[in-house]
């Protein structure tokens, strides 16, 4: 799997946009500077996650509960940091004025997120990574 | 013999800078020895425009937000120092190599920077009450005078009304307090409406006393509320010790010597030899002085004293405020953006004075969250990063963080020792142990509970209590405490180390009690007093 594809998949997953060349370059640079090595097993899993957005979310959710500091989480976290420090993407991290009914949306998201957590935990337990 | 200096000061932090200014202004020659780490990379790349503006324009922002080496991306759990941004990371540079510390229970932040920990301090500048000064072993009248001298030098803004007795006491020439942002302003107006009820319960709230300017002062400019305080000192709005040292360097009677790690002092009949190790060449070099002033911060001073007086003492006590971060949700701010213009530092302070005596007061600085970036908060949620981002984006402006300090007193189970370590730069290592007594643990639990209730009364709801470990308050004192007896490992009232003739300590090592209020203003006032005492004895 090329780092370019990885950067694309992560950007889409995290903020729903395509990665610019700057983001791909920065992600590549960062991985050259920080040691986030994946084991063979993790690498196999990672390849699948990058190709499958649903799996990416499921495994990220499971790891958030079972193994927060797993190298897979670290890679996603690194991309999250890079995206927040990009002028074209930083607004995805800015607070927005919201109407009070947005609370409903917030709770809906919370419920869906917990659902992903449950599948994620189950998945990781079943496939033992 | 090499040149004999009148005064050598070790350390360029708040205490060293203030002591030096007092000597130099009196015409006395001073040599300052320091390690002097500086930020050479980032100081000129942070634009001086509001945070929200540069975020949407500056392509280079990842450099000062994350670091050229991505050194500020916190992959692991929160610990002391996690909060430092790339332009502040030099504060801790070379610590592990040059001044290693071993501990399972105590995790301090130390600094070898030009300006010491003061390069990153939040500027909270509190005056201790008379009761606190007495418990800390400080001379009430002298320190009060010194607060004024230092306050006039560094510029203090704050509240001279309702919380004055907890924050600035009788200090004069105080600049108007800094503006609160819209979130804390809301909380504060609730307090003002119900003030008498709160006060009856021992709860007081007000703007923070700050060494941050709301009006220009000489070369320093007032804050523009750009919310970039953790990244740049371009306006010099917050007092930094290096501002003093840069100015002192213009005087003929002040010499600054960096890259000198002081190892020990050796007192001879009428002079003192100061042994240093050059941090670049590793060479040992000696400096000679009539009087030596240690201003290396309490843990650093403990190292030098334990080495120098190893035949007399093997263990020194320590004080450090227990500290908790309490991220809270303030529902009144849900869906409402934070003020664009704000400072990044404390917006207000809540004091909990249960016994009404202005001692053992619990002190909590209240922060809102923006410029330290959202991704760090997202990591703390038990969610996948994608949903975590969406949810935290919504919650961000409703986040209020209480930084809660507890007072600290001595006990047998809090101490420093020096152990051999042939691999280290100095051949040794400082070992620290910090354990609360049963009584302290109980009192801590009870106070935490009362404080949580206080937050509830403001309609602020704690999400989590984060305990980054003892030492994380970055307030250290008490390692060579004041004592009226001439005992080794203690200080006389004028700051001289007992059993020495001419070695003094200007940092917080002498304090015999550590109030929960920020210690640094008192450290600086004490340093000024020590310098005056030294001149008196000269
Ligand atoms: C992020 C942050 C926020 C803070 N916020 C606040 C606040 O709001 N309010 C508050 O009151 N306090 C705050 N503090 C704490 C405050 O910075 C310290 O209390 C203060 O800097 C201590 O001053 P000092 O002079 O005693 O020692 P330091 O600042 O530690 O300075 C020590 C100096 O000694 C030098 N040195 C050390 N060992 C040696 C050696 N062996 N040889 C040569 N030189 C040596 C170092 O280079 C340094 O210059 C904060 C600190 C940080 C980091």
XYZ file of C-alpha atoms and ligand atoms in Angstrom:
720
model
C 0.000 0.000 0.000
C 1.417 3.391 -0.974
C 1.515 6.222 1.515
C -0.429 8.325 -0.984
C -3.365 5.903 -0.810
C -3.095 5.798 2.942
C -3.204 9.607 3.142
C -6.201 9.704 0.793
C -8.169 7.113 2.727
C -7.452 8.733 6.084
C -8.377 12.227 4.907
C -11.640 10.968 3.495
C -12.346 9.057 6.694
C -11.509 11.908 9.059
C -12.986 14.939 7.297
C -14.737 13.616 4.207
C -12.453 15.392 1.712
C -9.708 14.462 -0.719
C -6.151 14.881 0.453
C -4.181 17.696 -1.167
C -0.608 17.158 -2.307
C 0.559 19.109 0.773
C -1.202 16.686 3.072
C 0.212 13.641 1.298
C 3.710 15.137 1.438
C 3.399 16.064 5.077
C 2.091 12.638 6.041
C 4.996 11.024 4.195
C 7.462 13.389 5.856
C 5.985 12.732 9.303
C 6.165 8.969 8.938
C 9.807 9.355 7.958
C 10.474 11.312 11.143
C 8.340 9.485 13.695
C 8.660 5.823 14.283
C 5.177 4.308 14.132
C 6.029 0.798 13.082
C 3.224 -1.684 12.553
C 3.772 -5.372 13.267
C 3.210 -7.843 10.399
C -0.255 -8.631 11.680
C -1.121 -4.961 12.126
C 0.181 -4.179 8.664
C -2.106 -6.764 7.105
C -5.038 -5.333 9.027
C -3.999 -1.795 8.096
C -3.970 -2.639 4.373
C -7.529 -3.921 4.648
C -8.613 -0.845 6.612
C -7.197 1.526 4.031
C -9.126 -0.258 1.275
C -12.365 -0.447 3.230
C -13.751 2.677 4.903
C -16.246 0.721 7.002
C -13.519 -1.493 8.421
C -11.374 1.562 9.106
C -14.085 3.035 11.287
C -14.895 -0.261 13.001
C -11.314 -1.043 13.948
C -10.553 2.545 14.978
C -13.634 2.396 17.236
C -12.626 -0.887 18.799
C -9.072 0.250 19.409
C -10.326 3.463 21.038
C -11.625 1.239 23.824
C -9.278 -1.731 23.836
C -5.886 -0.313 22.901
C -5.809 3.482 22.641
C -2.073 3.679 22.002
C -1.926 1.008 19.300
C 0.307 2.047 16.345
C -2.738 1.908 14.050
C -4.451 4.565 16.195
C -1.224 6.557 16.231
C -1.163 6.696 12.431
C -4.743 7.924 12.259
C -4.040 10.399 15.058
C -1.009 11.729 13.192
C -3.152 12.400 10.137
C -5.768 14.092 12.313
C -3.071 16.452 13.650
C -1.786 17.176 10.141
C -5.267 17.962 8.840
C -5.972 20.351 11.694
C -2.771 22.236 10.867
C -3.781 22.788 7.209
C -5.311 26.128 6.171
C -7.722 24.401 3.737
C -8.980 21.910 6.296
C -8.730 23.643 9.648
C -12.351 24.802 9.538
C -13.356 21.160 10.094
C -11.920 21.660 13.544
C -13.338 25.110 14.276
C -16.361 25.580 16.470
C -19.550 26.458 14.625
C -22.610 28.353 15.683
C -25.390 25.789 16.010
C -29.139 25.922 16.575
C -30.345 24.153 19.705
C -31.934 21.311 17.686
C -28.395 20.354 16.737
C -28.321 18.625 20.121
C -30.529 15.929 18.591
C -28.025 15.434 15.807
C -25.297 15.278 18.454
C -27.082 12.534 20.389
C -27.810 10.639 17.180
C -24.113 10.736 16.331
C -23.304 9.587 19.848
C -25.601 6.580 19.516
C -24.169 5.627 16.125
C -20.681 6.022 17.487
C -21.403 3.708 20.399
C -22.801 1.215 17.901
C -19.487 1.304 16.017
C -17.648 0.874 19.303
C -19.566 -2.300 20.011
C -18.944 -3.792 16.580
C -15.314 -2.702 16.799
C -14.753 -4.366 20.153
C -16.502 -7.514 18.955
C -14.470 -7.564 15.746
C -11.172 -7.161 17.552
C -12.060 -9.842 20.097
C -13.119 -12.251 17.358
C -10.119 -11.638 15.141
C -7.733 -11.038 18.066
C -5.438 -8.240 16.904
C 43.836 32.302 40.599
C 41.160 33.306 38.100
C 39.202 36.533 38.479
C 37.210 36.750 41.715
C 33.692 37.998 41.006
C 31.710 39.856 43.629
C 28.569 37.909 42.902
C 27.863 34.821 40.841
C 24.215 33.984 40.230
C 23.384 30.545 38.883
C 20.251 30.408 36.744
C 18.357 32.865 34.541
C 14.804 31.951 35.620
C 12.463 34.368 37.420
C 14.477 34.228 40.663
C 17.896 34.637 39.019
C 16.663 37.482 36.811
C 15.135 39.455 39.697
C 18.124 38.959 42.012
C 20.454 40.041 39.188
C 18.448 43.178 38.475
C 18.617 44.225 42.138
C 22.412 43.808 42.231
C 23.090 45.384 38.869
C 20.917 48.422 39.609
C 22.970 48.922 42.784
C 26.163 48.976 40.723
C 27.441 45.572 41.822
C 29.203 43.361 39.304
C 27.395 40.109 38.574
C 28.353 37.028 36.606
C 25.385 34.847 35.715
C 26.112 31.188 34.957
C 23.455 29.296 33.083
C 22.883 26.531 30.582
C 20.683 28.850 28.527
C 18.784 26.707 26.011
C 16.977 28.914 23.474
C 14.328 28.500 20.812
C 16.244 29.250 17.632
C 13.695 27.736 15.232
C 10.264 29.164 15.733
C 10.348 32.682 17.209
C 10.081 34.504 13.905
C 7.613 32.340 12.046
C 4.490 32.772 14.167
C 2.415 35.592 12.631
C 1.068 38.235 14.993
C -2.569 38.055 13.901
C -5.579 36.484 15.624
C -5.427 32.721 15.948
C -8.472 32.098 13.761
C -6.986 34.304 11.028
C -3.563 32.718 10.663
C -5.118 29.274 10.814
C -6.851 29.937 7.491
C -3.912 31.629 5.773
C -0.569 30.351 6.872
C 0.660 27.271 5.012
C 3.623 26.951 7.361
C 1.463 26.691 10.481
C 2.107 22.986 10.914
C 5.700 23.921 11.826
C 4.811 25.828 14.986
C 1.585 23.944 15.727
C 3.015 20.424 15.429
C 6.765 21.006 15.155
C 9.291 20.432 12.369
C 9.923 16.987 13.846
C 6.249 16.607 14.859
C 7.619 16.773 18.376
C 4.479 18.376 19.813
C 2.064 15.649 18.682
C 1.298 13.870 21.985
C 1.017 10.212 21.053
C 1.134 8.983 24.637
C -0.801 9.724 27.821
C -0.881 13.243 29.257
C 2.106 13.881 31.493
C 4.094 16.835 32.790
C 5.163 18.911 29.819
C 2.596 17.496 27.357
C 1.121 20.980 27.040
C 4.267 22.601 25.622
C 3.958 23.789 22.024
C 6.921 23.598 19.597
C 8.082 27.178 20.319
C 8.138 26.246 24.039
C 9.679 22.776 23.789
C 13.203 24.135 24.317
C 12.183 24.728 27.929
C 12.782 21.029 28.570
C 15.622 20.507 26.090
C 18.533 18.403 27.384
C 16.923 17.814 30.755
C 17.223 14.036 30.638
C 20.810 14.246 29.516
C 22.148 16.965 31.821
C 19.967 16.806 34.944
C 18.372 13.355 35.069
C 15.778 12.568 37.697
C 14.550 9.156 38.747
C 11.211 8.610 40.397
C 8.126 6.425 40.379
C 6.082 8.990 42.237
C 7.224 12.485 41.280
C 7.353 13.907 37.745
C 8.517 17.511 37.786
C 9.203 19.750 34.834
C 12.646 21.305 35.057
C 14.342 23.685 32.709
C 17.787 24.642 31.518
C 16.432 27.397 29.289
C 17.468 31.027 29.003
C 14.722 32.307 31.299
C 14.087 28.912 32.933
C 10.532 27.691 33.351
C 9.601 31.361 33.096
C 9.836 30.979 29.284
C 6.535 29.182 29.447
C 4.852 30.256 32.645
C 1.199 31.256 32.382
C 1.813 34.576 34.133
C -0.449 33.888 37.150
C 1.060 36.287 39.706
C -0.373 35.897 43.200
C 0.477 37.726 46.377
C 0.494 35.408 49.411
C -1.630 36.449 52.390
C 0.101 37.287 55.687
C -0.908 33.879 57.055
C 0.580 32.126 54.031
C 3.775 34.181 54.192
C 4.180 33.276 57.847
C 3.670 29.567 57.179
C 6.114 29.747 54.254
C 8.734 31.182 56.617
C 8.938 34.512 54.777
C 9.334 37.919 56.407
C 5.942 39.574 55.935
C 7.045 43.216 55.827
C 10.082 42.659 53.614
C 8.241 40.489 51.128
C 5.363 42.943 50.877
C 7.813 45.675 49.959
C 9.476 43.331 47.493
C 6.164 42.430 45.831
C 5.782 46.111 44.984
C 9.331 46.465 43.610
C 9.012 43.352 41.462
C 5.410 44.149 40.491
C 6.510 47.554 39.186
C 9.292 45.899 37.197
C 7.273 43.148 35.567
C 3.853 44.816 35.257
C 0.828 43.251 36.916
C -2.783 43.393 35.784
C -5.697 42.196 37.860
C -8.652 42.742 40.072
C -8.444 45.168 42.951
C -12.001 44.554 44.053
C -13.737 41.459 45.287
C -10.921 38.894 45.232
C -8.115 41.285 46.062
C -7.340 39.595 49.379
C -6.690 36.284 47.582
C -4.936 37.661 44.523
C -3.060 40.939 44.796
C -3.347 42.006 48.444
C -2.134 45.561 48.909
C -0.252 45.795 45.624
C -0.357 49.213 43.948
C 0.114 50.388 40.326
C -1.934 47.452 39.112
C -3.149 47.625 35.504
C -6.848 46.915 34.774
C -7.643 43.226 34.655
C -7.608 41.360 31.349
C -10.912 40.814 29.580
C -12.543 37.439 30.088
C -13.890 35.583 27.070
C -17.649 35.193 26.587
C -17.788 31.740 28.185
C -16.097 32.637 31.479
C -17.768 36.038 31.467
C -21.109 34.162 31.647
C -19.911 32.075 34.578
C -18.585 35.186 36.291
C -21.857 37.060 35.902
C -23.644 34.167 37.608
C -21.135 34.503 40.437
C -21.680 38.259 40.701
C -25.459 37.821 40.853
C -25.181 35.376 43.749
C -21.976 36.677 45.227
C -23.008 36.847 48.876
C -24.307 33.260 48.784
C -21.057 32.055 47.226
C -18.922 34.038 49.655
C -20.771 32.563 52.633
C -19.664 29.150 51.416
C -16.077 30.378 51.099
C -16.217 30.554 47.285
C -14.680 33.613 45.612
C -14.198 34.255 41.920
C -12.453 36.971 39.961
C -10.182 37.832 37.065
C -6.721 36.301 37.410
C -3.821 38.360 38.789
C -1.415 38.311 35.855
C 2.080 39.333 34.865
C 0.456 40.047 31.501
C -0.092 43.604 30.373
C -3.427 45.243 29.674
C -1.555 48.519 29.033
C 1.825 49.133 27.378
C 4.808 49.189 29.728
C 8.098 50.457 28.272
C 9.221 48.259 25.386
C 6.467 45.755 26.202
C 3.059 45.967 24.552
C -0.363 45.202 25.959
C -2.040 41.985 24.921
C -4.070 42.141 21.719
C -6.102 39.070 22.703
C -4.881 37.165 19.642
C -5.057 33.825 21.482
C -1.501 33.015 20.447
C 0.104 33.168 23.905
C 1.325 29.555 23.817
C 3.172 30.169 20.558
C 4.766 33.604 20.561
C 6.084 36.388 22.794
C 6.268 38.869 19.980
C 4.587 41.686 21.964
C 6.278 40.662 25.218
C 2.869 41.037 26.832
C 3.639 38.336 29.407
C 6.680 38.906 31.586
C 9.530 36.563 30.712
C 12.792 36.549 32.695
C 14.819 36.786 29.474
C 13.389 40.282 28.968
C 15.198 41.314 32.170
C 18.414 39.487 31.256
C 18.447 40.966 27.728
C 18.272 44.427 29.320
C 20.878 43.649 31.983
C 23.277 42.558 29.259
C 23.439 46.211 28.214
C 25.015 47.083 31.609
C 28.782 46.978 31.982
C 28.561 45.303 35.378
C 26.647 42.257 34.132
C 28.118 39.264 32.370
C 26.074 36.324 31.154
C 27.822 33.011 30.539
C 25.766 30.233 28.925
C 26.546 26.525 28.477
C 27.854 26.222 32.035
C 26.168 23.525 34.096
C 27.045 24.194 37.714
C 28.002 20.977 39.446
C 28.959 22.059 42.973
C 30.432 24.834 45.078
C 33.501 24.540 47.258
C 33.726 27.149 49.988
C 37.247 28.317 50.905
C 38.279 30.783 53.615
C 37.137 33.961 51.884
C 35.965 32.925 48.449
C 33.949 30.220 46.752
C 34.936 28.036 43.840
C 32.115 27.130 41.523
C 32.695 23.932 39.559
C 30.986 23.901 36.167
C 30.885 21.530 33.223
C 30.696 22.993 29.756
C 27.634 21.484 28.086
C 29.231 21.619 24.618
C 32.870 20.670 25.258
C 32.321 18.673 28.485
C 35.268 20.527 30.031
C 35.335 21.238 33.750
C 35.883 24.910 34.480
C 36.048 26.787 37.793
C 34.739 30.280 38.545
C 35.611 32.149 41.714
C 33.348 34.483 43.648
C 32.952 36.182 47.002
C 29.242 35.360 47.195
C 27.298 32.713 45.362
C 23.558 32.896 44.726
C 21.811 29.725 43.615
C 18.661 30.379 41.582
C 18.367 27.029 39.837
C 14.776 26.178 40.831
C 14.100 24.002 43.905
C 14.978 20.591 42.351
C 18.084 22.014 40.624
C 19.228 23.667 43.822
C 18.726 20.392 45.721
C 21.182 18.722 43.299
C 23.889 21.329 43.784
C 23.472 21.463 47.569
C 23.464 17.663 47.971
C 26.665 17.409 45.931
C 28.410 20.292 47.653
C 27.504 19.335 51.216
C 27.485 15.551 50.763
C 29.469 15.096 53.971
C 26.701 16.803 55.957
C 23.397 15.909 54.256
C 22.123 13.070 52.085
C 18.431 13.883 51.854
C 16.437 17.084 51.342
C 12.690 17.649 51.651
C 10.408 18.749 48.838
C 7.169 20.617 48.332
C 5.012 20.675 45.228
C 1.321 21.473 44.864
C -0.794 18.433 43.997
C -2.588 19.280 40.763
C -5.580 18.102 38.753
C -6.954 19.123 35.393
C -10.713 18.941 35.334
C -12.227 19.158 31.843
C -15.856 20.218 32.244
C -18.870 20.887 30.080
C -20.589 24.223 30.427
C -23.915 23.603 28.661
C -24.762 27.313 28.426
C -22.087 27.582 25.693
C -23.278 24.669 23.544
C -23.504 25.805 19.946
C -22.169 29.277 20.757
C -18.712 30.139 19.477
C -16.045 31.450 21.866
C -14.948 35.073 21.550
C -12.559 35.393 18.620
C -10.359 37.737 20.604
C -9.227 36.244 23.893
C -6.055 35.370 25.727
C -5.008 31.723 25.829
C -4.185 31.860 29.526
C -6.413 31.635 32.625
C -9.656 33.585 32.197
C -10.589 33.631 35.867
C -9.695 32.132 39.208
C -11.959 30.408 41.720
C -10.768 30.380 45.343
C -12.209 27.988 47.885
C -11.485 29.293 51.357
C -13.427 26.921 53.555
C -12.157 28.122 56.918
C -12.233 31.802 55.949
C -8.686 32.364 57.210
C -7.042 32.857 53.795
C -4.698 29.927 54.347
C -4.958 26.427 52.875
C -7.090 28.015 50.162
C -7.819 25.835 47.129
C -7.082 27.694 43.900
C -8.440 26.864 40.488
C -7.587 28.691 37.290
C -10.366 28.534 34.732
C -9.403 28.096 31.078
C -11.338 27.734 27.875
C -9.937 25.656 25.057
C -8.969 26.556 21.535
C -5.381 27.341 20.647
C -3.956 24.040 21.871
C -5.935 22.473 18.997
C -8.866 20.123 18.904
C -7.077 16.925 17.872
C -5.569 16.634 21.353
C -9.029 16.735 22.922
C -10.397 14.259 20.372
C -7.763 11.772 21.476
C -9.153 11.850 25.004
C -12.612 10.659 23.912
C -13.401 6.924 23.886
C -14.570 7.223 20.258
C -13.225 6.631 16.787
C -11.363 9.699 15.515
C -13.897 10.512 12.816
C -16.944 10.734 15.106
C -14.767 12.127 17.880
C -13.906 15.075 15.639
C -17.522 15.870 14.848
C -18.602 15.650 18.457
C -15.702 17.632 19.875
C -16.137 20.296 17.215
C -19.584 20.841 18.652
C -18.509 20.620 22.291
C -15.312 22.670 21.991
C -16.698 26.058 22.990
C -18.599 24.472 25.892
C -15.356 23.091 27.320
C -14.104 24.715 30.465
C -10.958 23.407 32.066
C -10.331 23.907 35.745
C -6.671 23.637 36.741
C -6.910 22.871 40.433
C -3.986 23.401 42.826
C -3.862 22.107 46.391
C -1.544 23.501 49.076
C 1.406 21.371 50.207
C 3.246 20.835 53.486
C 6.317 18.813 54.464
C 6.243 15.148 55.351
C 8.887 12.449 55.755
C 7.644 10.789 52.590
C 8.510 13.681 50.236
C 12.222 14.036 49.586
C 15.194 14.224 47.207
C 18.380 12.146 47.335
C 21.365 11.958 45.037
C 22.334 8.565 43.660
C 25.370 7.487 41.624
C 24.927 7.043 37.901
C 28.220 6.676 36.110
C 26.505 7.004 32.708
C 25.070 10.434 33.387
C 26.642 13.770 32.433
C 27.375 14.550 36.084
C 27.980 11.007 37.331
C 24.855 11.129 39.446
C 21.096 11.430 39.320
C 18.492 13.087 41.514
C 16.058 10.626 43.033
C 12.711 11.965 44.188
C 9.994 10.433 46.275
C 6.557 11.954 46.823
C 3.838 10.265 48.776
C 0.977 11.930 50.580
C 0.298 11.010 54.185
C -3.015 9.312 54.980
C -4.281 12.574 56.414
C -3.321 14.445 53.229
C -5.003 11.836 51.050
C -8.239 12.188 52.997
C -8.132 15.962 52.925
C -7.358 15.899 49.172
C -10.371 13.663 48.487
C -12.669 15.775 50.593
C -11.510 19.036 49.027
C -11.849 17.612 45.532
C -15.423 16.620 46.300
C -16.237 20.083 47.644
C -14.667 21.675 44.588
C -16.717 19.499 42.236
C -19.837 20.642 44.079
C -18.691 24.235 43.639
C -18.374 23.681 39.888
C -21.890 22.232 39.808
C -23.164 25.360 41.525
C -21.861 27.326 38.515
C -23.645 24.877 36.177
C -20.296 23.498 35.075
C -20.111 19.711 34.904
C -16.812 17.829 35.263
C -16.324 15.107 32.652
C -13.199 13.586 34.069
C -10.601 14.260 36.763
C -7.170 14.054 35.175
C -4.295 13.482 37.542
C -1.072 13.981 35.590
C 0.963 12.898 38.634
C 2.727 14.691 41.463
C 5.100 17.342 40.190
C 2.842 18.347 37.316
C 1.815 21.622 38.988
C 5.301 22.962 38.023
C 5.423 24.698 41.416
C 8.401 23.516 43.468
C 9.775 24.656 46.794
C 11.049 23.673 50.197
C 14.199 21.696 49.377
C 16.467 23.785 51.652
C 13.913 25.223 54.072
C 14.270 28.292 56.265
C 15.204 27.447 59.820
C 16.156 29.459 62.853
C 18.625 26.726 63.854
C 22.054 26.532 62.201
C 21.352 23.051 60.750
C 22.907 21.675 57.547
C 20.513 21.618 54.624
C 18.541 24.621 55.843
C 18.519 28.370 55.189
C 18.863 31.351 57.451
C 16.143 33.990 57.180
C 18.315 36.073 54.852
C 18.711 33.203 52.394
C 22.205 31.989 53.391
C 22.706 28.227 53.527
C 23.419 27.320 57.148
C 26.960 25.970 57.642
C 28.200 28.078 54.704
C 29.407 31.650 54.993
C 28.637 33.059 51.607
C 26.323 30.759 49.685
C 22.734 31.941 49.273
C 19.574 30.599 47.657
C 17.222 32.957 45.811
C 14.633 30.521 44.431
C 11.720 28.926 46.328
C 13.868 26.323 48.110
C 13.519 28.125 51.440
C 9.711 28.129 51.582
C 8.432 25.976 54.434
C 4.890 25.721 53.065
C 3.460 25.942 49.566
C 0.126 27.726 49.201
C -1.999 26.658 46.247
C -1.590 30.081 44.638
C 1.070 30.313 41.923
C 4.463 30.588 43.599
C 6.443 32.580 41.048
C 5.627 36.141 42.085
C 6.642 35.204 45.638
C 9.831 33.536 44.375
C 10.743 36.742 42.536
C 9.948 38.914 45.572
C 12.055 36.636 47.763
C 14.931 36.781 45.253
C 14.887 40.572 45.467
C 14.975 40.324 49.309
C 17.889 37.856 49.207
C 19.858 40.195 46.925
C 19.216 43.091 49.305
C 20.311 41.022 52.307
C 23.508 40.007 50.522
C 24.287 43.661 49.782
C 23.580 44.575 53.386
C 26.078 41.979 54.604
C 28.694 43.053 52.079
C 3.741 25.953 31.325
C 4.038 26.598 32.658
C 3.074 27.394 33.256
C 3.348 27.989 34.492
N 2.421 28.836 35.005
C 2.666 29.466 36.164
C 1.764 30.428 36.654
O 0.773 30.787 35.997
N 2.017 30.999 37.862
C 3.110 30.674 38.598
O 3.279 31.218 39.685
N 4.027 29.788 38.114
C 3.837 29.186 36.933
N 4.770 28.322 36.426
C 5.955 27.994 37.247
C 7.091 29.005 37.110
O 7.544 29.039 35.800
C 8.222 28.633 38.077
O 7.721 28.687 39.386
C 9.396 29.580 37.997
O 9.925 29.639 36.706
C 10.511 29.143 38.953
O 11.546 30.080 38.866
P 13.021 29.743 39.344
O 13.852 30.928 39.038
O 12.980 29.290 40.753
O 13.515 28.483 38.513
P 13.482 28.104 36.969
O 12.495 28.888 36.231
O 13.393 26.624 36.968
O 14.928 28.515 36.428
C 16.062 27.777 36.726
C 17.244 28.351 35.968
O 18.431 27.739 36.471
C 19.218 27.235 35.402
N 19.875 26.033 35.935
C 19.294 24.966 36.536
N 20.240 24.107 36.962
C 21.427 24.645 36.609
C 22.765 24.233 36.801
N 23.082 23.125 37.461
N 23.746 25.026 36.292
C 23.455 26.187 35.628
N 22.199 26.635 35.460
C 21.205 25.868 35.940
C 18.274 26.982 34.258
O 18.942 27.131 33.019
C 17.241 28.096 34.465
O 17.676 29.265 33.819
C 4.569 27.741 35.176
C 5.541 26.969 34.549
C 5.293 26.410 33.296
C 6.377 25.623 32.623
